[in-house]
């Protein structure tokens, strides 16, 4: 369902030119939970942005369900991002003037979709955010903001969930609750999940582990 | 050197009123490495903001080297923050239009202080940022931005270092390098270090571990 062929991405030019991804060719199957691991600065977030249609590659191809993503026009790419992909960014990117509940509902609001109140209530309690749903991001702790970002990625029940360090700011108990929620959602709604993590415990739960160093894939193992 | 007496902090009013800290009385000695642990939303960042003069308490006292911090006027409080405290915020708060090197030098630039080139070079290599020193925050990975934030906190060789999850976005290798650097700096320059962390490994290195739940201190143990 997700495939890259000789994917390259470089940033800047001259003195600050950086080759973030070098000929990355991977494929992730429908319904799989894939973990992406690697040192800081190795290209993990860059890869996730390419898979999610957030940033254009320098060269190479990205296929999602057989569609060559970067041949789509801006409009279709935006629709793909909104309807097919739930993204948890490494730094959340919550909208500061919207409450926790509004941030979570945003993908649905943008598409004039009806909000399934029951599902949203379920998400709020699984994320332990019921008593913070009317708070703005600036009125939430770091971990609470991270959980709002996860809620927003799940709200639309997207086919693909891309999560960049979804438990980086969470304690052990919250971390395992979040991973349980992601795996539960993936099984219940037949989704495909890609998670960047530094946490060995989380990587060990994945069906596939992709290791990246200095922009290149150094291993891609199916674990189960 | 750091002491709080019946420290309380509440946010908001009416429906969203939250008591983030409830009568917190702790003391941390000169040269100590104290770890603060607790679940997400328990009040850790709030406590660190009170210790660092970043946000005023609702009631109670904070003493730093015998000075009653919140009796100082705004000017003196700002000087205290700039000269005495190195702060690593949970979300970095780097200045987007300044390069990595400029962000690190900022506390010195603000005070018209001469920059010790040798010390800065040492910091850049210990933080593995030499080849990223001219990048803007938006041209850095998550972990690289975190390391810039740590460099900025150390640049002034402040008496007190307050770090909020300084390794949350770092892999195992980078995390242990950072903690090694912080402990090395604390010993070399006789500093006092307070670190919020979810990482048991880091907490086990501390001289003192303070556990917080729901705004209250539940334990405060000297481990060495
Ligand atoms: N400006 C604010 N308005 C209302 N509530 C707030 C505000 N800032 C923080 N809070 C609340 O105060 C409590 C403590 O927040 P704090 O940021 O200190 O938690 P924390 O222990 O650092 O959590 P984390 O590990 O998730 O970063 C949280 O429940 C949070 O929702
Ligand atoms: N806009 C940019 N301009 C220049 N270089 C960039 C830019 N964005 C990222 N980089 C560089 O590309 C490399 C890969 O960055 P990326 O964010 O993908 O790393 P990462 O594996 O997610 O790291 P981390 O674990 O620290 O988040 C890094 O070395 C970074 O400095
Ligand atoms: Mg990253
Ligand atoms: Mg916090």
Coordinates of N, CA and C in Angstrom, one line a residue, chain B residues 3-222:
Chain B
X3 N 14.9 26.6 46.9 CA 13.9 26.2 47.9 C 12.6 26.7 47.6
X4 N 11.5 25.9 47.7 CA 10.2 26.4 47.6 C 9.5 26.1 48.9
X5 N 8.5 27.1 49.3 CA 7.7 26.9 50.5 C 6.3 27.0 50.2
X6 N 5.5 26.0 50.4 CA 4.1 26.0 50.1 C 3.7 26.6 48.8
X7 N 4.4 26.2 47.7 CA 4.2 26.8 46.4 C 2.9 26.3 45.8
X8 N 2.1 27.2 45.4 CA 0.8 26.8 44.7 C 0.8 27.6 43.3
X9 N 0.2 26.9 42.3 CA 0.0 27.6 41.1 C -1.3 27.0 40.4
X10 N -2.2 28.0 40.2 CA -3.4 27.5 39.5 C -3.6 28.3 38.2
X11 N -4.2 27.7 37.2 CA -4.4 28.3 35.9 C -5.9 28.5 35.7
X12 N -6.2 29.6 34.9 CA -7.6 29.7 34.5 C -8.5 30.0 35.7
X13 N -9.8 30.1 35.3 CA -10.8 30.2 36.4 C -12.1 29.6 35.9
X14 N -13.0 29.4 36.8 CA -14.3 28.8 36.4 C -14.1 27.4 35.9
X15 N -14.7 27.1 34.7 CA -14.8 25.7 34.2 C -13.4 25.1 34.0
X16 N -12.4 26.0 33.4 CA -11.1 25.4 33.1 C -10.1 25.6 34.2
X17 N -10.5 26.0 35.4 CA -9.5 26.2 36.5 C -8.8 24.9 36.8
X18 N -7.5 25.0 36.9 CA -6.6 23.8 37.2 C -5.7 24.2 38.3
X19 N -5.6 23.4 39.3 CA -4.5 23.6 40.3 C -3.3 22.7 39.9
X20 N -2.4 23.4 39.3 CA -1.2 22.6 38.7 C -0.2 22.3 39.9
X21 N -0.1 23.1 40.9 CA 0.8 22.8 42.0 C 0.1 23.1 43.3
X22 N 0.2 22.2 44.3 CA -0.5 22.3 45.5 C 0.5 22.2 46.7
X23 N 0.8 23.3 47.3 CA 1.7 23.4 48.5 C 3.0 22.6 48.3
X24 N 3.7 22.9 47.3 CA 5.0 22.2 47.1 C 6.1 22.8 47.9
X25 N 6.7 22.0 48.8 CA 7.9 22.5 49.6 C 9.1 21.6 49.3
X26 N 10.1 22.1 48.6 CA 11.2 21.2 48.3 C 12.5 22.1 48.5
X27 N 13.6 21.4 48.7 CA 14.9 22.2 48.6 C 16.0 21.3 47.9
X28 N 16.7 22.0 47.1 CA 17.8 21.3 46.3 C 19.1 22.0 46.6
X29 N 20.1 21.2 46.9 CA 21.4 21.8 47.4 C 22.3 22.2 46.2
X30 N 23.2 23.1 46.5 CA 24.2 23.5 45.5 C 25.0 22.3 45.0
X31 N 25.1 22.3 43.6 CA 25.9 21.2 43.0 C 25.2 19.9 42.9
X32 N 23.9 19.8 43.3 CA 23.2 18.6 43.2 C 22.6 18.4 41.8
X33 N 22.4 17.2 41.4 CA 21.7 16.8 40.2 C 20.4 16.2 40.7
X34 N 19.3 17.0 40.5 CA 18.0 16.5 40.9 C 17.1 16.2 39.7
X35 N 16.5 15.0 39.8 CA 15.5 14.6 38.7 C 14.1 14.8 39.2
X36 N 13.2 15.3 38.3 CA 11.8 15.4 38.7 C 11.0 14.5 37.7
X37 N 10.3 13.6 38.3 CA 9.5 12.6 37.6 C 8.0 12.7 37.9
X38 N 7.2 12.2 37.0 CA 5.7 12.2 37.3 C 5.0 12.0 36.0
X39 N 3.7 11.6 36.1 CA 2.9 11.4 34.9 C 2.7 12.7 34.1
X40 N 2.2 12.5 32.9 CA 1.9 13.7 32.0 C 0.8 14.5 32.7
X41 N 1.0 15.8 32.8 CA 0.0 16.7 33.4 C 0.1 16.9 34.9
X42 N 1.2 16.3 35.5 CA 1.2 16.3 36.9 C 1.8 17.6 37.5
X43 N 2.4 18.5 36.7 CA 2.8 19.8 37.2 C 4.4 20.0 37.1
X44 N 5.1 19.1 36.5 CA 6.5 19.2 36.4 C 7.0 20.4 35.7
X45 N 6.5 20.7 34.5 CA 6.9 21.9 33.8 C 6.6 23.2 34.6
X46 N 5.4 23.2 35.2 CA 5.0 24.3 36.0 C 6.0 24.6 37.1
X47 N 6.4 23.5 37.8 CA 7.4 23.7 38.9 C 8.7 24.3 38.4
X48 N 9.1 23.8 37.2 CA 10.4 24.3 36.7 C 10.3 25.7 36.3
X49 N 9.1 26.1 35.8 CA 8.9 27.6 35.4 C 9.0 28.4 36.7
X50 N 8.5 27.9 37.8 CA 8.5 28.7 39.0 C 9.9 28.8 39.5
X51 N 10.7 27.7 39.4 CA 12.1 27.8 39.9 C 13.0 28.7 39.1
X52 N 12.6 28.8 37.8 CA 13.4 29.6 36.9 C 13.0 31.1 36.7
X53 N 12.0 31.5 37.5 CA 11.5 32.9 37.4 C 10.8 33.2 36.1
X54 N 10.2 32.1 35.5 CA 9.5 32.3 34.2 C 8.1 32.6 34.3
X55 N 7.5 32.2 35.4 CA 6.0 32.4 35.6 C 5.8 32.6 37.1
X56 N 4.9 33.5 37.5 CA 4.7 33.8 38.9 C 3.7 32.8 39.5
X57 N 4.1 32.4 40.8 CA 3.2 31.4 41.5 C 1.9 32.1 41.9
X58 N 0.9 31.3 42.3 CA -0.4 31.9 42.8 C -0.2 32.2 44.3
X59 N 0.6 31.4 45.0 CA 0.9 31.7 46.4 C 2.2 30.9 46.7
X60 N 2.8 31.2 47.9 CA 4.0 30.5 48.3 C 5.2 31.2 47.9
X61 N 6.4 30.6 48.3 CA 7.7 31.3 48.1 C 8.7 30.4 47.3
X62 N 9.5 31.1 46.5 CA 10.7 30.5 45.9 C 11.9 31.2 46.3
X63 N 12.9 30.5 46.9 CA 14.2 31.2 47.3 C 15.3 30.6 46.4
X64 N 16.1 31.5 45.8 CA 17.3 31.0 45.1 C 18.5 31.7 45.7
X65 N 19.4 30.9 46.3 CA 20.5 31.5 47.0 C 20.1 32.5 48.1
X66 N 19.0 32.2 48.7 CA 18.5 33.0 49.8 C 17.6 34.2 49.3
X67 N 17.6 34.4 48.0 CA 16.8 35.6 47.5 C 15.3 35.1 47.3
X68 N 14.4 35.9 47.8 CA 13.0 35.6 47.6 C 12.6 36.1 46.2
X69 N 12.6 35.1 45.2 CA 12.6 35.4 43.8 C 11.4 36.4 43.4
X70 N 10.2 36.1 43.9 CA 9.1 36.8 43.4 C 8.8 38.1 44.1
X71 N 9.8 38.6 45.0 CA 9.7 40.0 45.5 C 10.6 40.9 44.6
X72 N 11.3 40.3 43.7 CA 12.1 41.1 42.8 C 11.2 41.8 41.8
X73 N 11.7 43.0 41.3 CA 10.9 43.7 40.3 C 11.2 43.0 38.9
X74 N 10.4 43.3 37.9 CA 10.5 42.7 36.6 C 12.0 42.7 36.0
X75 N 12.6 43.9 36.2 CA 13.9 44.1 35.7 C 14.9 43.1 36.3
X76 N 14.9 43.1 37.7 CA 15.8 42.2 38.4 C 15.5 40.7 38.1
X77 N 14.2 40.4 38.0 CA 13.9 39.0 37.6 C 14.4 38.6 36.3
X78 N 14.3 39.6 35.3 CA 14.9 39.3 34.0 C 16.4 39.1 34.0
X79 N 17.1 39.9 34.8 CA 18.5 39.7 35.0 C 18.8 38.4 35.6
X80 N 18.1 38.0 36.6 CA 18.3 36.7 37.3 C 18.1 35.6 36.2
X81 N 17.1 35.7 35.4 CA 16.8 34.6 34.4 C 18.0 34.5 33.5
X82 N 18.5 35.7 33.0 CA 19.5 35.7 32.0 C 20.9 35.2 32.5
X83 N 21.2 35.7 33.8 CA 22.6 35.4 34.2 C 22.7 34.2 35.1
X84 N 21.7 33.9 35.8 CA 21.8 32.8 36.8 C 21.3 31.4 36.3
X85 N 20.3 31.5 35.3 CA 19.6 30.3 35.0 C 19.8 29.9 33.5
X86 N 20.1 28.7 33.2 CA 20.1 28.2 31.8 C 18.9 27.3 31.7
X87 N 17.9 27.6 30.8 CA 16.7 26.9 30.7 C 16.6 26.1 29.4
X88 N 16.3 24.8 29.5 CA 15.9 24.1 28.3 C 14.4 23.8 28.3
X89 N 13.7 24.6 27.5 CA 12.2 24.4 27.6 C 11.8 23.1 26.9
X90 N 10.6 22.6 27.3 CA 10.1 21.4 26.8 C 10.0 21.5 25.2
X91 N 9.6 22.7 24.7 CA 9.4 22.8 23.3 C 10.4 23.9 22.8
X92 N 11.6 23.9 23.3 CA 12.8 24.6 22.8 C 12.7 26.1 22.8
X93 N 11.6 26.6 22.1 CA 11.5 28.0 21.9 C 12.7 28.6 21.3
X94 N 13.2 28.0 20.2 CA 14.3 28.6 19.5 C 13.8 29.8 18.7
X95 N 14.6 30.8 18.4 CA 14.2 32.0 17.6 C 14.4 31.6 16.1
X96 N 13.3 31.5 15.4 CA 13.3 30.9 14.0 C 14.2 31.6 13.1
X97 N 14.5 32.9 13.2 CA 15.3 33.7 12.2 C 16.8 33.7 12.6
X98 N 17.1 33.0 13.7 CA 18.5 33.0 14.1 C 19.1 31.6 13.8
X99 N 20.4 31.5 13.4 CA 21.0 30.2 13.1 C 21.2 29.5 14.5
X100 N 21.6 28.2 14.4 CA 21.9 27.4 15.5 C 23.0 28.1 16.4
X101 N 24.0 28.6 15.8 CA 25.1 29.3 16.6 C 24.6 30.6 17.2
X102 N 23.8 31.4 16.5 CA 23.2 32.6 17.0 C 22.3 32.3 18.2
X103 N 21.5 31.2 18.1 CA 20.6 30.9 19.2 C 21.4 30.5 20.4
X104 N 22.5 29.8 20.2 CA 23.3 29.3 21.3 C 23.9 30.5 22.0
X105 N 24.4 31.5 21.2 CA 25.1 32.7 21.8 C 24.1 33.7 22.3
X106 N 22.8 33.6 22.1 CA 21.9 34.6 22.4 C 22.0 35.2 23.8
X107 N 22.1 34.3 24.9 CA 22.2 34.9 26.2 C 23.4 35.8 26.4
X108 N 24.4 35.5 25.7 CA 25.6 36.3 25.8 C 25.5 37.6 25.0
X109 N 24.9 37.5 23.8 CA 24.7 38.6 23.0 C 23.8 39.7 23.7
X110 N 22.7 39.1 24.4 CA 21.8 40.0 25.1 C 22.5 40.8 26.1
X111 N 23.5 40.3 26.7 CA 24.2 41.0 27.8 C 25.5 41.7 27.4
X112 N 25.7 41.8 26.1 CA 26.9 42.4 25.5 C 28.1 41.7 26.1
X113 N 28.1 40.5 26.3 CA 29.2 39.8 26.9 C 30.1 39.2 25.7
X114 N 31.4 39.1 26.0 CA 32.3 38.6 25.0 C 32.0 37.1 24.9
X115 N 32.0 36.5 23.7 CA 31.8 35.1 23.5 C 33.2 34.4 23.5
X116 N 33.3 33.5 24.4 CA 34.5 32.7 24.5 C 34.5 31.6 23.3
X117 N 35.2 32.0 22.2 CA 35.1 31.1 21.0 C 35.5 29.7 21.4
X118 N 36.5 29.5 22.2 CA 36.9 28.1 22.5 C 35.8 27.3 23.2
X119 N 35.2 28.0 24.1 CA 34.1 27.3 24.9 C 32.9 26.9 23.9
X120 N 32.6 27.9 23.0 CA 31.5 27.7 22.1 C 31.8 26.5 21.1
X121 N 33.1 26.5 20.6 CA 33.5 25.4 19.8 C 33.4 24.1 20.5
X122 N 33.8 24.1 21.8 CA 33.7 22.8 22.5 C 32.3 22.4 22.6
X123 N 31.4 23.3 22.9 CA 29.9 23.0 23.0 C 29.4 22.4 21.7
X124 N 29.8 23.1 20.6 CA 29.3 22.7 19.3 C 29.7 21.2 19.0
X125 N 31.0 20.9 19.3 CA 31.4 19.5 19.0 C 30.8 18.5 20.0
X126 N 30.7 18.9 21.3 CA 30.1 18.0 22.2 C 28.6 17.7 21.8
X127 N 27.9 18.7 21.2 CA 26.5 18.6 20.8 C 26.4 18.1 19.4
X128 N 27.5 17.8 18.8 CA 27.5 17.3 17.4 C 26.7 18.2 16.5
X129 N 27.1 19.5 16.5 CA 26.3 20.5 15.7 C 27.3 21.3 14.8
X130 N 28.6 20.9 14.8 CA 29.5 21.7 14.0 C 29.1 22.0 12.6
X131 N 28.5 20.9 11.9 CA 28.2 21.1 10.5 C 26.7 21.5 10.3
X132 N 26.1 22.0 11.4 CA 24.8 22.5 11.3 C 24.7 23.9 11.9
X133 N 25.9 24.5 12.3 CA 25.8 25.8 13.1 C 25.2 26.9 12.3
X134 N 25.2 26.9 10.9 CA 24.6 28.0 10.2 C 23.2 27.7 9.7
X135 N 22.6 26.6 10.2 CA 21.2 26.3 9.8 C 20.3 27.0 10.7
X136 N 19.1 27.4 10.2 CA 18.0 27.9 11.0 C 17.3 26.7 11.6
X137 N 16.5 27.0 12.7 CA 15.8 25.9 13.3 C 14.9 25.1 12.4
X138 N 14.3 25.7 11.4 CA 13.5 25.0 10.4 C 14.3 24.1 9.5
X139 N 15.6 24.2 9.5 CA 16.5 23.4 8.7 C 17.2 22.4 9.5
X140 N 16.7 22.1 10.7 CA 17.3 21.1 11.6 C 16.3 20.1 11.9
X141 N 16.7 18.8 12.2 CA 15.8 17.8 12.7 C 15.4 18.1 14.1
X142 N 14.4 17.3 14.6 CA 13.9 17.5 15.9 C 15.0 17.4 17.0
X143 N 15.8 16.4 16.9 CA 16.9 16.1 17.9 C 17.9 17.2 17.8
X144 N 18.2 17.7 16.6 CA 19.2 18.7 16.4 C 18.7 20.0 17.1
X145 N 17.4 20.3 16.9 CA 16.9 21.5 17.6 C 17.0 21.4 19.1
X146 N 16.8 20.2 19.6 CA 16.9 20.0 21.0 C 18.3 20.3 21.5
X147 N 19.2 19.8 20.7 CA 20.6 20.0 21.1 C 21.0 21.5 21.1
X148 N 20.5 22.3 20.1 CA 20.7 23.7 20.1 C 20.2 24.3 21.4
X149 N 19.0 23.9 21.8 CA 18.4 24.4 23.0 C 19.2 24.2 24.2
X150 N 19.9 23.0 24.2 CA 20.8 22.6 25.4 C 22.0 23.5 25.3
X151 N 22.5 23.7 24.1 CA 23.7 24.6 24.0 C 23.4 26.0 24.5
X152 N 22.2 26.5 24.2 CA 21.9 27.9 24.6 C 21.8 27.9 26.2
X153 N 21.3 26.9 26.8 CA 21.2 26.9 28.3 C 22.6 26.8 28.9
X154 N 23.6 26.3 28.2 CA 25.0 26.1 28.8 C 25.9 27.3 28.5
X155 N 25.5 28.1 27.4 CA 26.5 29.1 26.9 C 27.0 30.0 27.9
X156 N 26.2 30.4 28.9 CA 26.5 31.4 29.8 C 27.2 30.9 31.1
X157 N 27.3 29.5 31.1 CA 27.8 28.8 32.3 C 27.0 29.3 33.5
X158 N 25.7 29.2 33.5 CA 24.9 29.7 34.6 C 25.0 28.8 35.8
X159 N 24.7 29.4 37.0 CA 24.8 28.7 38.2 C 23.8 27.6 38.3
X160 N 22.6 27.7 37.7 CA 21.5 26.7 37.7 C 21.1 26.4 36.3
X161 N 21.0 25.0 36.1 CA 20.5 24.6 34.8 C 19.2 23.8 35.0
X162 N 18.1 24.3 34.4 CA 16.8 23.7 34.5 C 16.4 23.1 33.1
X163 N 16.3 21.8 33.0 CA 16.1 21.2 31.7 C 14.8 20.3 31.7
X164 N 13.9 20.6 30.8 CA 12.6 20.0 30.7 C 12.6 18.9 29.6
X165 N 12.7 17.7 30.0 CA 12.8 16.5 29.0 C 13.9 16.8 28.0
X166 N 15.1 17.0 28.4 CA 16.2 17.4 27.4 C 16.5 16.3 26.4
X167 N 16.0 15.0 26.6 CA 16.4 14.0 25.7 C 15.2 13.3 25.1
X168 N 14.0 14.0 25.2 CA 12.7 13.4 24.7 C 12.8 13.1 23.2
X169 N 13.5 13.9 22.4 CA 13.6 13.7 21.0 C 14.9 13.0 20.5
X170 N 15.6 12.4 21.4 CA 16.9 11.9 21.0 C 17.0 10.4 21.2
X171 N 17.8 9.8 20.3 CA 18.0 8.3 20.4 C 18.9 8.0 21.6
X172 N 19.0 6.8 21.8 CA 19.7 6.3 23.0 C 21.2 6.9 23.1
X173 N 21.9 6.9 22.0 CA 23.3 7.3 22.0 C 23.4 8.8 22.3
X174 N 22.6 9.6 21.6 CA 22.6 11.0 21.8 C 22.1 11.4 23.2
X175 N 21.1 10.6 23.7 CA 20.6 10.9 25.1 C 21.8 10.8 26.1
X176 N 22.5 9.7 26.0 CA 23.5 9.5 27.0 C 24.7 10.5 26.8
X177 N 24.9 10.9 25.6 CA 26.0 11.9 25.4 C 25.5 13.2 26.1
X178 N 24.2 13.6 25.9 CA 23.7 14.8 26.5 C 23.8 14.8 28.0
X179 N 23.4 13.7 28.6 CA 23.4 13.6 30.1 C 24.9 13.6 30.6
X180 N 25.8 13.0 29.8 CA 27.2 13.0 30.2 C 27.7 14.5 30.2
X181 N 27.3 15.2 29.1 CA 27.7 16.6 29.0 C 27.2 17.5 30.1
X182 N 25.9 17.3 30.5 CA 25.3 18.1 31.6 C 26.0 17.8 32.9
X183 N 26.3 16.5 33.1 CA 27.0 16.1 34.4 C 28.4 16.7 34.4
X184 N 29.0 16.6 33.3 CA 30.4 17.1 33.2 C 30.4 18.6 33.4
X185 N 29.5 19.3 32.8 CA 29.4 20.8 33.0 C 29.1 21.2 34.5
X186 N 28.2 20.4 35.1 CA 27.8 20.7 36.5 C 29.0 20.5 37.4
X187 N 29.8 19.5 37.1 CA 31.0 19.3 38.0 C 32.1 20.3 37.7
X188 N 32.3 20.6 36.4 CA 33.4 21.5 36.1 C 33.1 22.9 36.6
X189 N 31.9 23.4 36.4 CA 31.5 24.8 36.7 C 30.7 24.9 38.0
X190 N 30.7 23.9 38.9 CA 30.0 23.9 40.1 C 28.5 24.4 40.0
X191 N 27.8 23.8 39.0 CA 26.4 24.2 38.8 C 25.4 23.3 39.5
X192 N 24.2 23.7 39.6 CA 23.1 22.9 40.2 C 22.2 22.6 39.0
X193 N 21.8 21.3 38.9 CA 21.1 20.8 37.7 C 19.7 20.2 38.2
X194 N 18.6 20.6 37.5 CA 17.3 20.0 37.7 C 16.8 19.6 36.4
X195 N 16.5 18.3 36.3 CA 16.1 17.7 35.0 C 14.8 17.0 35.2
X196 N 13.8 17.4 34.3 CA 12.5 16.6 34.2 C 12.7 15.5 33.2
X197 N 12.3 14.3 33.6 CA 12.5 13.2 32.6 C 11.5 12.1 32.8
X198 N 11.2 11.4 31.7 CA 10.4 10.2 31.8 C 11.3 9.0 31.7
X199 N 12.6 9.2 31.5 CA 13.5 8.1 31.3 C 14.1 7.6 32.6
X200 N 13.7 6.4 32.9 CA 14.2 5.8 34.2 C 15.7 5.8 34.3
X201 N 16.4 5.6 33.2 CA 17.8 5.5 33.2 C 18.5 6.8 33.6
X202 N 17.9 7.9 33.2 CA 18.4 9.2 33.6 C 18.1 9.5 35.0
X203 N 16.9 9.2 35.5 CA 16.5 9.5 36.9 C 17.4 8.7 37.8
X204 N 17.9 7.5 37.4 CA 18.7 6.7 38.3 C 20.1 7.3 38.4
X205 N 20.5 8.3 37.6 CA 21.8 8.9 37.7 C 21.8 10.1 38.6
X206 N 20.6 10.5 39.0 CA 20.5 11.7 39.8 C 20.9 11.5 41.2
X207 N 21.3 12.6 41.9 CA 21.6 12.6 43.3 C 20.3 12.6 44.2
X208 N 19.2 13.2 43.6 CA 18.0 13.3 44.3 C 16.8 13.1 43.3
X209 N 15.8 12.4 43.7 CA 14.7 12.2 42.7 C 13.4 12.7 43.4
X210 N 12.7 13.7 42.8 CA 11.5 14.3 43.3 C 10.3 13.8 42.4
X211 N 9.4 13.0 43.0 CA 8.2 12.5 42.3 C 7.0 13.4 42.5
X212 N 6.3 13.8 41.5 CA 5.1 14.7 41.6 C 3.9 14.0 41.0
X213 N 2.8 14.0 41.6 CA 1.5 13.5 41.0 C 0.4 14.5 41.3
X214 N -0.3 14.8 40.3 CA -1.5 15.7 40.5 C -1.1 17.0 41.3
X215 N 0.0 17.6 41.0 CA 0.4 18.8 41.6 C 1.1 18.7 43.0
X216 N 1.2 17.5 43.5 CA 1.7 17.4 44.9 C 3.0 16.5 44.9
X217 N 4.0 16.9 45.7 CA 5.2 16.1 45.8 C 4.8 14.8 46.6
X218 N 5.1 13.6 46.0 CA 4.7 12.4 46.6 C 6.0 11.7 47.2
X219 N 7.2 12.1 46.7 CA 8.4 11.6 47.3 C 9.6 12.5 46.9
X220 N 10.6 12.5 47.8 CA 11.8 13.4 47.5 C 12.9 12.7 48.2
X221 N 13.6 11.8 47.4 CA 14.6 11.0 48.0 C 16.0 11.3 47.5
X222 N 17.0 11.3 48.4 CA 18.4 11.5 48.0 C 18.9 10.1 47.7

